[in-house]
Coordinates of C-alpha atoms (C1' of nucleotides) in Angstrom, one line a residue:
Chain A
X860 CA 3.5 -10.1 -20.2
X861 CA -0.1 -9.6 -19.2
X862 CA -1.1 -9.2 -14.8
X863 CA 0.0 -11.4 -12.7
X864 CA -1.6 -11.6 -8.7
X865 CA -0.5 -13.5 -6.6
X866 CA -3.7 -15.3 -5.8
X867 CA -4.7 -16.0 -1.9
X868 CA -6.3 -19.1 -2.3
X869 CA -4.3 -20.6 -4.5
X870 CA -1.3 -19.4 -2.7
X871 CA 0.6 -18.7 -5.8
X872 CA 1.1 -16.0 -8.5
X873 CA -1.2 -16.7 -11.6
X874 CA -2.3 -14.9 -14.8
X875 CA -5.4 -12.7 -14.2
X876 CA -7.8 -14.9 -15.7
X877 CA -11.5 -12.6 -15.5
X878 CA -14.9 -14.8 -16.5
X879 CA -15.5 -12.7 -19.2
X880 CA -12.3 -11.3 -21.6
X881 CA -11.7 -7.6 -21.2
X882 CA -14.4 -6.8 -18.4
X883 CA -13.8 -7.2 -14.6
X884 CA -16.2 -7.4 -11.8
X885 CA -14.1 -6.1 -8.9
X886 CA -15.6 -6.0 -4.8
X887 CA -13.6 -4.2 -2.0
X888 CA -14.5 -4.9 1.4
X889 CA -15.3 -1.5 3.2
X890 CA -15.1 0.5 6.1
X891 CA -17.5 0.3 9.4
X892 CA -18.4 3.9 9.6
X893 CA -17.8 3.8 13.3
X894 CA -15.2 6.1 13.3
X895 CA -12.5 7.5 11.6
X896 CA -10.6 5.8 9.0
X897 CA -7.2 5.5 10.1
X898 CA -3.9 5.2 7.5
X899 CA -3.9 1.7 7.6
X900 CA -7.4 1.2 6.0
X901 CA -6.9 3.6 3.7
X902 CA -3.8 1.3 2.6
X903 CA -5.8 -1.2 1.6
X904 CA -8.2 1.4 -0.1
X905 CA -5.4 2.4 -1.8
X906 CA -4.2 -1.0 -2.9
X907 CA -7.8 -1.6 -4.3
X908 CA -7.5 2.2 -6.4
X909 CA -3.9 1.4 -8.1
X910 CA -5.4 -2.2 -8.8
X911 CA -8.1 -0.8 -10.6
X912 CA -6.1 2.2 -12.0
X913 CA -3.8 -0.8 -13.7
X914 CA -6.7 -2.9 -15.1
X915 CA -8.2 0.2 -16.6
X916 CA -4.8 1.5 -18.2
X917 CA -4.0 -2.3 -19.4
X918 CA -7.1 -2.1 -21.2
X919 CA -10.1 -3.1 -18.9
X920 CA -12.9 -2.6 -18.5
X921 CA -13.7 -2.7 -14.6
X922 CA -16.6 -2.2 -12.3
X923 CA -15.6 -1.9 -8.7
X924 CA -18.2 -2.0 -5.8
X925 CA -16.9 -1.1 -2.2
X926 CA -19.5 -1.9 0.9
X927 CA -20.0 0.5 3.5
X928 CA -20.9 -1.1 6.9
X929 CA -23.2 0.5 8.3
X930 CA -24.9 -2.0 11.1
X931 CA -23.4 -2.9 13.9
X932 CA -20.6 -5.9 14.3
X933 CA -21.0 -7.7 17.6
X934 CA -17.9 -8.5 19.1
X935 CA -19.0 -11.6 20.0
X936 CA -20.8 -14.5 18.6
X937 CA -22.9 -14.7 21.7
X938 CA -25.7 -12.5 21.9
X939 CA -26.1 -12.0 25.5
X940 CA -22.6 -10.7 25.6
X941 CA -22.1 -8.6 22.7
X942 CA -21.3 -5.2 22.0
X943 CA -21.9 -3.3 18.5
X944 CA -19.7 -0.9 17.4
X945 CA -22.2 1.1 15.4
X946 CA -24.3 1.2 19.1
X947 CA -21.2 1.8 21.2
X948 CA -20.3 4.4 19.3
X949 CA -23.5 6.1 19.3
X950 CA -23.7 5.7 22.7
X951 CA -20.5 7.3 23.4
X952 CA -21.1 10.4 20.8
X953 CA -24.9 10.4 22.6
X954 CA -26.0 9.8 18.5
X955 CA -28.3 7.0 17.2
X956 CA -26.3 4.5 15.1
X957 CA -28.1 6.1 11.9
X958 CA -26.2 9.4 12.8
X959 CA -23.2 7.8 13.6
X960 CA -22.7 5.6 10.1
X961 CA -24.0 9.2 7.8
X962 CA -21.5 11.4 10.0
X963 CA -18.4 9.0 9.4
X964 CA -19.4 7.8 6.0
X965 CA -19.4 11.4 4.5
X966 CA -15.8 11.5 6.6
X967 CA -14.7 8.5 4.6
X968 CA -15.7 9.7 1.1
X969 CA -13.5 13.6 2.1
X970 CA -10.7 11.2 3.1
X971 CA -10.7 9.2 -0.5
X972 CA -10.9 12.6 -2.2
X973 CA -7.9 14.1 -0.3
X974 CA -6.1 10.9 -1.4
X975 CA -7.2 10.8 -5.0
X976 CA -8.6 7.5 -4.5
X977 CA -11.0 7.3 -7.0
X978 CA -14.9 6.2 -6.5
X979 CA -16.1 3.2 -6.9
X980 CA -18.9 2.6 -9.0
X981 CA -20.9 2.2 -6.3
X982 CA -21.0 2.0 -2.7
X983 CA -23.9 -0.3 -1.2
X984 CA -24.6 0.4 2.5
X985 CA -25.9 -2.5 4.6
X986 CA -29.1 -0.9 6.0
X987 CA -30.0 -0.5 2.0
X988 CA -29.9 -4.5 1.4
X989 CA -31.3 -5.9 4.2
X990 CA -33.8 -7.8 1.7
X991 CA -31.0 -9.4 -0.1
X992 CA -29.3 -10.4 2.8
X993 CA -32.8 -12.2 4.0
X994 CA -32.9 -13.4 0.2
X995 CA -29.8 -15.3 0.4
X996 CA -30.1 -16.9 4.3
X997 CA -33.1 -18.2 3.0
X998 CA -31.9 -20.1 0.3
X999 CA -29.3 -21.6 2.9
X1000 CA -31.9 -22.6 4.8
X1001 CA -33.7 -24.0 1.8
X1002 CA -30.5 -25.7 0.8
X1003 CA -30.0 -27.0 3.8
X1004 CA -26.6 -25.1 4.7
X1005 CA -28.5 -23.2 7.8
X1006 CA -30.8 -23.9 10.5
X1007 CA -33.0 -21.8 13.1
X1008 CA -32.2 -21.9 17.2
X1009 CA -33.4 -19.6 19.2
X1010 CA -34.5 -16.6 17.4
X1011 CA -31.1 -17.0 15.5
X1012 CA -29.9 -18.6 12.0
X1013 CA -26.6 -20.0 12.2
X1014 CA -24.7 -21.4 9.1
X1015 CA -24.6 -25.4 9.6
X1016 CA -20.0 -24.8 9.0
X1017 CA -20.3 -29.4 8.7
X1018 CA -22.7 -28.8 5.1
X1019 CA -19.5 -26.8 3.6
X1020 CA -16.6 -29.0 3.0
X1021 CA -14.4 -26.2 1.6
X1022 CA -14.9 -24.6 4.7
X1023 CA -10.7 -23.4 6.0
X1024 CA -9.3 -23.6 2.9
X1025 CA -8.8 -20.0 1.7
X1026 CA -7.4 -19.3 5.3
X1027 CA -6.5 -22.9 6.3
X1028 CA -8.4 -23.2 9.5
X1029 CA -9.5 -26.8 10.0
X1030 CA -11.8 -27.0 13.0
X1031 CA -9.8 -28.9 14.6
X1032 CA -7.1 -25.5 14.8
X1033 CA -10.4 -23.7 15.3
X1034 CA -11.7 -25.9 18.5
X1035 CA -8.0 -25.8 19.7
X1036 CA -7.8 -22.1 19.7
X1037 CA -10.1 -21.9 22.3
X1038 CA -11.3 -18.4 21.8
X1039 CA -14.3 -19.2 19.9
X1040 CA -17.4 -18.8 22.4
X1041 CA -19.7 -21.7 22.0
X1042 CA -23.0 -20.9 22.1
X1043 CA -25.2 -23.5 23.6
X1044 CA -27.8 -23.6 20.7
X1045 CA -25.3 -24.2 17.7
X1046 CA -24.6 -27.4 16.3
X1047 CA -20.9 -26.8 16.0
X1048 CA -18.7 -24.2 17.1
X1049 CA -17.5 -23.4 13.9
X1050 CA -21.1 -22.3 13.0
X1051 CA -21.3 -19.0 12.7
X1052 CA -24.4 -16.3 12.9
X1053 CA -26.9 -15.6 10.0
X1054 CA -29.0 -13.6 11.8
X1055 CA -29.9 -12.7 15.6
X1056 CA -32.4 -11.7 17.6
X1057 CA -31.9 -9.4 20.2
X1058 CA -34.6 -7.3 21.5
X1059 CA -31.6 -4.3 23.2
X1060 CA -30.6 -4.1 19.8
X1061 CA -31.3 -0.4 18.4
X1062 CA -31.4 -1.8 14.8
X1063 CA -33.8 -4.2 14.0
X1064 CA -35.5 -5.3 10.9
X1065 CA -38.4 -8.0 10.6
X1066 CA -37.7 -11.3 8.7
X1067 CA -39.1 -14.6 8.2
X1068 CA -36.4 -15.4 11.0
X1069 CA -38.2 -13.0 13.8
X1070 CA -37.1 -9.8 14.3
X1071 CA -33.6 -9.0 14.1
X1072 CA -30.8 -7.8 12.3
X1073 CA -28.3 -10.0 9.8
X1074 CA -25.0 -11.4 10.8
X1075 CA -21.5 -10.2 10.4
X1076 CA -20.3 -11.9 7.1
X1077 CA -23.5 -12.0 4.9
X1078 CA -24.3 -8.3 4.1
X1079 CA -21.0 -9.0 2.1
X1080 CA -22.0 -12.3 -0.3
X1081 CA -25.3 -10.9 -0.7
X1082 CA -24.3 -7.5 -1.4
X1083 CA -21.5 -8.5 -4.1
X1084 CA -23.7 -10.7 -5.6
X1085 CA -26.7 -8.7 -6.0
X1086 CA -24.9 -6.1 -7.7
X1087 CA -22.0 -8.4 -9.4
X1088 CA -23.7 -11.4 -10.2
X1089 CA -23.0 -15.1 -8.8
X1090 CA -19.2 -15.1 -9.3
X1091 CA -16.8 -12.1 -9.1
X1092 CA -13.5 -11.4 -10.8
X1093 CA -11.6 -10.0 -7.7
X1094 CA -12.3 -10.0 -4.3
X1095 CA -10.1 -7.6 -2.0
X1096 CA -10.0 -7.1 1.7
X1097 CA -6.8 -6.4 4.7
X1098 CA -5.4 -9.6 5.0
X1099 CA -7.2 -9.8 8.7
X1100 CA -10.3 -10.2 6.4
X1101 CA -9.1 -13.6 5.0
X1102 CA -10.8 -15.5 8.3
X1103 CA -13.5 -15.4 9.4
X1104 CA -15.0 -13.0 7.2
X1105 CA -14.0 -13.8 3.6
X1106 CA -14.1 -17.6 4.9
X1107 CA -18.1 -16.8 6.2
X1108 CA -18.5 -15.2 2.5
X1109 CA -17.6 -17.8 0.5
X1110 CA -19.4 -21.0 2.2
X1111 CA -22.9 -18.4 2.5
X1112 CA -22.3 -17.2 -1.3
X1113 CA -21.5 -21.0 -2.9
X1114 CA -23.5 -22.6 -0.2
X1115 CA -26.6 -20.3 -2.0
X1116 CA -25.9 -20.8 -5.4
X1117 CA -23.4 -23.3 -5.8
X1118 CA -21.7 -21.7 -8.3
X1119 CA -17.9 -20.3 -7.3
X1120 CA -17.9 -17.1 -5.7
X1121 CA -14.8 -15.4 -6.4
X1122 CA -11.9 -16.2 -9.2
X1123 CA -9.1 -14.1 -8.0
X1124 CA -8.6 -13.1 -4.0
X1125 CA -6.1 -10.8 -2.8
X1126 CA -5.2 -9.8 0.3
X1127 CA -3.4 -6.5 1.6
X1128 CA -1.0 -6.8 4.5
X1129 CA -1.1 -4.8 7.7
X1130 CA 0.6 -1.8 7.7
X1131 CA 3.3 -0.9 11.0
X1132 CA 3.7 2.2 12.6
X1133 CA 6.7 3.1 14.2
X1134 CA 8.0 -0.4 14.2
X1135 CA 4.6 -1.4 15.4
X1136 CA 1.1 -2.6 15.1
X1137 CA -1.5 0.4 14.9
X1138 CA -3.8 -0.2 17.8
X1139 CA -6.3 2.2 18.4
X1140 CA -6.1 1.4 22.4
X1141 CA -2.7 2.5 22.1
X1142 CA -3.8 5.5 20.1
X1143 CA -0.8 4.8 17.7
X1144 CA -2.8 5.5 14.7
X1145 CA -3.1 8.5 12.3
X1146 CA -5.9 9.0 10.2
X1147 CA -6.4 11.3 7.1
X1148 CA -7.4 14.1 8.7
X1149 CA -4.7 14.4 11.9
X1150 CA -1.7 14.0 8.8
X1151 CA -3.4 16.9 6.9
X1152 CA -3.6 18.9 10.1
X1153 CA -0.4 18.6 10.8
X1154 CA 0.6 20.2 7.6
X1155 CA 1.3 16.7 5.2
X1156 CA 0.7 17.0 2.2
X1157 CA -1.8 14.5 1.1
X1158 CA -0.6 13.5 -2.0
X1159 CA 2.8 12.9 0.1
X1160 CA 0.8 10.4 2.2
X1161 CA -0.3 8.7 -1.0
X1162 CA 3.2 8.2 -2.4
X1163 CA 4.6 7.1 0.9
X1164 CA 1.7 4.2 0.7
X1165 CA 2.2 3.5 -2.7
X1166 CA 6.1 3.0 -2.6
X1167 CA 6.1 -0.4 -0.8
X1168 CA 4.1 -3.2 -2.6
X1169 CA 0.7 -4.2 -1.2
X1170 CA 1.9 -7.6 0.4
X1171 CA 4.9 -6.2 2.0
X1172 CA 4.8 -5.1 5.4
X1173 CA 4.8 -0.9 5.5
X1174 CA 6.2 0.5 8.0
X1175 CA 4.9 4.2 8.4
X1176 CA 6.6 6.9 9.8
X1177 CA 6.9 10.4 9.6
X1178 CA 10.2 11.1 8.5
X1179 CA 9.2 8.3 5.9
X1180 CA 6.2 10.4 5.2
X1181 CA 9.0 13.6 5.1
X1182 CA 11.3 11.7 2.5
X1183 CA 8.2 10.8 0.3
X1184 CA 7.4 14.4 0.4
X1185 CA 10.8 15.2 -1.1
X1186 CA 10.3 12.7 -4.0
X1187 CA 7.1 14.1 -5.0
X1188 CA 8.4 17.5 -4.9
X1189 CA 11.3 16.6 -7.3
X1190 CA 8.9 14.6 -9.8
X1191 CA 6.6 17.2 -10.0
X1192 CA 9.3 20.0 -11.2
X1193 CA 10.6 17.6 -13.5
X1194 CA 6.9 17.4 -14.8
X1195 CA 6.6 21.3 -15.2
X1196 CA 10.7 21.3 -16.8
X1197 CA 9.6 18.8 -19.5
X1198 CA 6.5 20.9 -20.5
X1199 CA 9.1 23.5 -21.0
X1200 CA 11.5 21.5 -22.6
X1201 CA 8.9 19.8 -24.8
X1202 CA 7.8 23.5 -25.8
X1203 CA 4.6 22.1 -27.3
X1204 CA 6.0 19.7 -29.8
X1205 CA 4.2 16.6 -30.1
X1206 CA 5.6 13.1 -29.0
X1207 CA 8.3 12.0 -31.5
X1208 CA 9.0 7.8 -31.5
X1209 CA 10.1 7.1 -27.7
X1210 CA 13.9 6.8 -28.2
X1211 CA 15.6 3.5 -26.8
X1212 CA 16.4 4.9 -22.6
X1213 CA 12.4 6.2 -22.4
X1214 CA 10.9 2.6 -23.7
X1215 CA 13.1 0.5 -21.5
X1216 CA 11.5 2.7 -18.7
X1217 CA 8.6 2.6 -19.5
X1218 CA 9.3 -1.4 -19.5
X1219 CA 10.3 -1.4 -16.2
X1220 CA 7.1 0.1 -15.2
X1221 CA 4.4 -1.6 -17.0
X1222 CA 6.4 -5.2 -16.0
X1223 CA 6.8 -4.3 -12.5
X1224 CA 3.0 -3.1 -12.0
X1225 CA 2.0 -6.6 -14.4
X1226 CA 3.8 -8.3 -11.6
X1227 CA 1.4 -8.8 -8.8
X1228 CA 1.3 -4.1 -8.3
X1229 CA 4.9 -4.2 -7.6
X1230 CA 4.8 -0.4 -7.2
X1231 CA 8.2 -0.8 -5.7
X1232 CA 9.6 -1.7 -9.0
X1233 CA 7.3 0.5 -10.6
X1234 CA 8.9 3.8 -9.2
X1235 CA 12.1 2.5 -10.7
X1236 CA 10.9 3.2 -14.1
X1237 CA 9.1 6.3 -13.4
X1238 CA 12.7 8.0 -11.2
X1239 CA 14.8 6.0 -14.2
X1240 CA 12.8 8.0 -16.7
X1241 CA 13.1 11.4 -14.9
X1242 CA 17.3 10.8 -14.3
X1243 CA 17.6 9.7 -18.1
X1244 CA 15.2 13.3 -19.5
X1245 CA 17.6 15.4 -16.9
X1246 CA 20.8 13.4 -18.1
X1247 CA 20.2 14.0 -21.4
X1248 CA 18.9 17.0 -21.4
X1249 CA 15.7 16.2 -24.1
X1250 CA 14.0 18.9 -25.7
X1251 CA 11.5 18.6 -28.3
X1252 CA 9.4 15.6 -29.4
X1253 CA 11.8 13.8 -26.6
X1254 CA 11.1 15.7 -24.0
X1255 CA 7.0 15.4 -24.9
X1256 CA 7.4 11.9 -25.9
X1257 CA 8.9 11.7 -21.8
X1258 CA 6.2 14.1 -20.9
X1259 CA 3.2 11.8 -22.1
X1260 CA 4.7 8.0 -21.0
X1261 CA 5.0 10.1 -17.4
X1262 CA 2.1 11.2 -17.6
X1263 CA 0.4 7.4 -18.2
X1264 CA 2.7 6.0 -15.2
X1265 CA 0.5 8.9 -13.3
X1266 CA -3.0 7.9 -14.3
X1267 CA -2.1 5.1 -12.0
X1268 CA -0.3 6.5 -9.2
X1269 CA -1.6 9.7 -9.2
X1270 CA 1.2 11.3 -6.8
X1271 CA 2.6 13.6 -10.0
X1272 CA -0.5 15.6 -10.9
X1273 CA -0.7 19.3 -9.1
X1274 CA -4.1 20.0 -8.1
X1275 CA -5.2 23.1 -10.3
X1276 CA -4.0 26.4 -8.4
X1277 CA -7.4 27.1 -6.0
X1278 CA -6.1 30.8 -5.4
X1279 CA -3.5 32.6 -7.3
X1280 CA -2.3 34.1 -4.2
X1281 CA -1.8 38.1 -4.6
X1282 CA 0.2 38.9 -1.4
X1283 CA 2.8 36.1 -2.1
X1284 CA 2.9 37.4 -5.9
X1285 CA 3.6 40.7 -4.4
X1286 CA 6.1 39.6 -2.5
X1287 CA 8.5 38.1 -5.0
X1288 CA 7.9 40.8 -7.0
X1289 CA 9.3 43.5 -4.5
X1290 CA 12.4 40.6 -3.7
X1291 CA 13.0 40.5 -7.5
X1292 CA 13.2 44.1 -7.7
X1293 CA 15.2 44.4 -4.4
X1294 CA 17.8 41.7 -6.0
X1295 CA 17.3 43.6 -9.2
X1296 CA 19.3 46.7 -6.8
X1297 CA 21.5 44.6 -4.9
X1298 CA 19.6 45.1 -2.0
X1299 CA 19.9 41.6 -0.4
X1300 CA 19.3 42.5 2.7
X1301 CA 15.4 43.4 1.6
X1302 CA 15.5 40.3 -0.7
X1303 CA 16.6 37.4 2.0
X1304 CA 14.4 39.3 4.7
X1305 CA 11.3 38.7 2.0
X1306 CA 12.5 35.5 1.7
X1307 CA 12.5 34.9 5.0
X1308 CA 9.1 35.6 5.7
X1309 CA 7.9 34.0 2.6
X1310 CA 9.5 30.8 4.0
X1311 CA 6.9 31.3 7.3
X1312 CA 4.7 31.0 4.8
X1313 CA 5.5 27.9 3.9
X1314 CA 6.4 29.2 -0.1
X1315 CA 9.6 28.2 -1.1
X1316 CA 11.7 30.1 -3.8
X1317 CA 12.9 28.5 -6.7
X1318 CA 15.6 31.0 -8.4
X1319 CA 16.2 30.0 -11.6
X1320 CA 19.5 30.9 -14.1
X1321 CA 18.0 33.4 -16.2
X1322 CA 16.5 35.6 -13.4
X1323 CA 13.3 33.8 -13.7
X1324 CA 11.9 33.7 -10.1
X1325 CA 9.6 30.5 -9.5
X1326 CA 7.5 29.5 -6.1
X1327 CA 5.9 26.2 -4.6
X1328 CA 4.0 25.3 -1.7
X1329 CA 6.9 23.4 0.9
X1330 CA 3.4 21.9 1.9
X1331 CA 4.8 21.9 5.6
X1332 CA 4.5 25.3 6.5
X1333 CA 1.9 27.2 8.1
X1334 CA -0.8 28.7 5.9
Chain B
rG606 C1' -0.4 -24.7 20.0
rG607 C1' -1.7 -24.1 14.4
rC608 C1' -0.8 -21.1 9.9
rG609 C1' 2.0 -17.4 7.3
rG610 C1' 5.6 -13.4 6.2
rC611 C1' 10.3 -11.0 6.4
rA612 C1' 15.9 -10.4 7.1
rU613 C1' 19.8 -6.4 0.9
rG614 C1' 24.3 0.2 1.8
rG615 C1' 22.9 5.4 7.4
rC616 C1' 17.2 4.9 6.5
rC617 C1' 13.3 2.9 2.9
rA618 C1' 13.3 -0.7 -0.9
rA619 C1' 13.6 -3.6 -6.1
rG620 C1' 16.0 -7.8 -7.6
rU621 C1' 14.4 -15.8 -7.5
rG622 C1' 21.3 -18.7 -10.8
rG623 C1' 25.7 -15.1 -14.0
rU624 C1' 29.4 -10.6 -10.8
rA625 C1' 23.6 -5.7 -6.7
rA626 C1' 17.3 -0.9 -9.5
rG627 C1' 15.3 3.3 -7.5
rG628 C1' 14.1 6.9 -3.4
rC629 C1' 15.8 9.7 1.0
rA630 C1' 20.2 11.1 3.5
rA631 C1' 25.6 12.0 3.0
rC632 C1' 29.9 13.6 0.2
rG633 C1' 32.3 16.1 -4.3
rG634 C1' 31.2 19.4 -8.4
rA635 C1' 28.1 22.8 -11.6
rU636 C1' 24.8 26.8 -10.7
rU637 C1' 23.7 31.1 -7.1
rG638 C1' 24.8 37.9 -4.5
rC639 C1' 24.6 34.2 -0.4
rA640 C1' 21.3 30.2 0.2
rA641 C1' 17.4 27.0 -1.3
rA642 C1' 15.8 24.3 -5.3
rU643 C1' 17.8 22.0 -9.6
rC644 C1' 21.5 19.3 -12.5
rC645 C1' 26.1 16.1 -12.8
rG646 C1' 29.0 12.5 -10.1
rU647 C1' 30.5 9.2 -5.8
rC648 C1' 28.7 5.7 -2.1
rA649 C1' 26.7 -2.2 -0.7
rC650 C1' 28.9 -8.1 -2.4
rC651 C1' 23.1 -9.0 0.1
rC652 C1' 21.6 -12.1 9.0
rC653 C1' 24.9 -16.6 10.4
rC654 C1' 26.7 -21.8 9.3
rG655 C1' 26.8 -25.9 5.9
rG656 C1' 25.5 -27.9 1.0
rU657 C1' 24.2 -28.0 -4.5
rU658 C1' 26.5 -25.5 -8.9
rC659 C1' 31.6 -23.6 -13.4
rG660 C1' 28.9 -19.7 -10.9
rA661 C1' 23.9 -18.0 -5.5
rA662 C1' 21.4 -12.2 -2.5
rU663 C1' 18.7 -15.5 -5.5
rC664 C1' 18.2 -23.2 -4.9
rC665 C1' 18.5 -27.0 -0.5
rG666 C1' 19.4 -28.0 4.9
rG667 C1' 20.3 -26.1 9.8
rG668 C1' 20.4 -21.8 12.9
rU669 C1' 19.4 -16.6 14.8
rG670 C1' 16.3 -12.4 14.9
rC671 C1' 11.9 -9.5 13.8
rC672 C1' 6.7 -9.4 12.4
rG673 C1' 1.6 -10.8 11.2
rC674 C1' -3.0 -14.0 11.3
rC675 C1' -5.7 -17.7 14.2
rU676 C1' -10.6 -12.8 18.3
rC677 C1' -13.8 -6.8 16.4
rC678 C1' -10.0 -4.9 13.2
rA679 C1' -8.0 -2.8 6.3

RNA sequence: GGCGGCAUGGCCAAGUGGUAAGGCAACGGAUUGCAAAUCCGUCACCCCCGGUUCGAAUCCGGGUGCCGCCUCCA
């Protein structure tokens, strides 16, 4: 079997077909460094890491570009009434939007570190490409898919037939849905902003257009394009992404070139907390940091993300977050038990049980990231090893096909020890010595305290003493 | 109003025609100074009704319930 995605424009599963064999030209749509990242962007973050993680494994050879936002999105497509996040959030942290987009973009990068979501190749901010965003609404208005109104270029919706059909939005729906606020200048209200004028506006740029400052869909056609070329592999985004924006992307990036934009689009679905939808008003949200403060271990959030395929709906919850914490825990001694039991021999021929979970995995994860199915294989191979009790090439040959499953999710790998930490050391030693005497009371009293410490004691048969991090303590 | 998704054991969740993966919890056992951890084992007939079929969780029709998008949002 080769990847499968289930494909949002065509609505179906099909083969990963990239333009050219072996190499893929991947774009993520990005944050708005307005704030925080909260868990459920970092799902689709995620979503865009194990996809690449899975291409690169399978044999390809990938270049992923995520988009930082970094001007302002009006809320509204009327100028006299809207507000920009970037400015209402400098406003409210008394910053100017420049501030406000390098304080929460450094935020974002820590947060992908703690999660082990790797870097892109590159991350192109929107302040940076202001001349390829002018670039491209020029050549719609050369093509004749924009026009100028008042200070403003709007994209002329009527000169793009395809318009709707990666979200399926006629215009009738769209005129029916009566939230769309016509602005008296545009030809249609399905037309949608270029570039405005707007002389409150605290970031402005000059252009052919007047002075202004670019739309809220093309930094994204231009940007991919610039870097990527005229037609991309993959294009990923939330699923709230699929209208307007990626809707707006695709009639600006084939209305300029006329060549297809993307091959393949997916979509990641919204993510539930508690049974519900995250909505910052509520202030039902969680972001990286809060989890981590509250004594989660990261990698525990990454697992708990992971576990439920991309296009399912994911409920999050903390005592989901607790069980994923127990499953990591448990796959990571079996990790450290295999290098024992593998002793340093080298990977003999998988026997039968390890290749038919191996299998599962690399079928599962070829069929649209069904990380779901995916676990199965990596738990399936961890039962069978303990089951059978492998030693030996076995037990390395288990060793190495878990350690591939991990180059793509990533949840099994311990960080290398940051301090080898001489109190707790000290302290198993004088409970080993008080055992060693029969003198439990000393020994469950150390144990005690060592569990305030959030270290956990693993006793093992032969007297050997071992100790992890319960990640939930206090430390 | 338009478009779309989901309903599988206590909880999470695979599985798209042949008699239900896996995780967490629970229970029994091994181990342990006691515990924890670990290991072994046990634990479901798939929302309701009707249909197709030798055979359906899986296909069709009809219900019921929950959720998302259509508006800044991953």
């Amino acid at each position: 079997m080769s990847f499968h995605l289930y494909d949002s424009m065509r609505r179906e599963k099909v083969p990963f077909e990239p333009l050219i064999p072996g190499k893929v030209a991947m774009y993520n749509c990005g944050p708005t460094v307005y704030s925080a990242a909260h868990i459920g962007n970092f799902r689709s973050f995620l979503f865009a890491d194990v996809l690449r993680r899975w291409l690169e494994v399978s044999g390809y050879e990938v270049t992923q570009v995520m988009n930082i936002t970094d001007v302002g999105h009006l809320r509204d497509d009327d100028p006299e009434q809207g507000a920009d996040k970037m400015e209402e959030a400098a406003k409210k942290e008394q910053l100017d939007p420049w501030k406000i987009a390098e304080k929460y973009t450094a935020l974002f990068f820590e947060d992908l570190d703690t999660l082990r979501i790797q870097r892109a190749h590159q991350y192109p901010r929107a302040t940076d490409h202001i001349p390829q965003m002018i670039e491209q609404i020029q050549q719609l208005l050369d093509s004749g898919h924009a026009y100028e109104a008042s200070g403003a270029v709007y994209y002329d919706v009527s000169s793009f037939p395809a318009y709707g059909r990666l979200s399926g939005n006629t215009g009738d729906d769209l005129i029916a849905g009566a939230r769309v606020a016509v602005a008296e200048e545009k030809k249609d209200p399905r037309d949608f902003a270029l570039w405005k004028s707007d002389p409150h506006h605290l970031m402005q740029w000059d252009s052919p257009f007047g002075r202004g400052f670019p739309g809220w869909h093309i930094e994204c056609s231009a940007m991919s394009q610039s870097i990527l070329g005229e037609t991309l592999d993959l294009h990923t985004g939330g699923e709230d992404n699929v209208f307007p924006h990626h809707e707006c992307e695709i009639a600006q990036a084939e209305g300029a070139t006329g060549k297809p934009f993307v091959r393949h689009w997916m979509h990641a679905r919204h993510l539930m907390l508690d049974g519900g939808k995250m909505s910052k008003s509520l202030g039902n949200l969680y972001t990286i940091g809060q989890l981590a403060e509250m004594g989660h271990d990261p990698v525990a959030v990454r697992f708990a993300l992971l576990r439920v395929q991309y296009r399912q709906v994911l409920n999050f919850t903390l005592p989901g977050l607790e069980e994923a914490a127990t499953a990591v825990r448990r796959l990571r001694l079996f990790a450290t038990d295999m290098e024992e039991a593998a002793a340093g021999a080298e990977p003999g021929d998988p026997p039968a049980w390890l290749t038919a979970a191996v299998q599962r995995f690399d079928e599962s994860m070829d069929d649209d990231l069904n990380t779901s199915g995916a676990l199965d294989g990596v738990f399936t191979l961890m039962n069978e090893a303990n089951r059978r009790k492998v030693t030996g090439p076995d037990a390395a040959a288990a060793l190495a096909a878990l350690r591939r499953m991990d180059r793509v999710l990533d949840v099994v790998r311990e960080d290398a020890p940051e301090d080898l930490d001489a109190e707790v050391e000290d302290l198993v030693r004088r409970r080993t010595e008080a055992r060693a005497a029969k003198d439990w009371a000393t020994a469950d009293e150390i144990r005690d305290r060592l569990a305030e410490l959030g270290i956990e004691l693993l006793d093992g048969k032969d007297g050997k003493v071992r100790w992890r991090r319960t990640g939930a303590g206090a430390s």
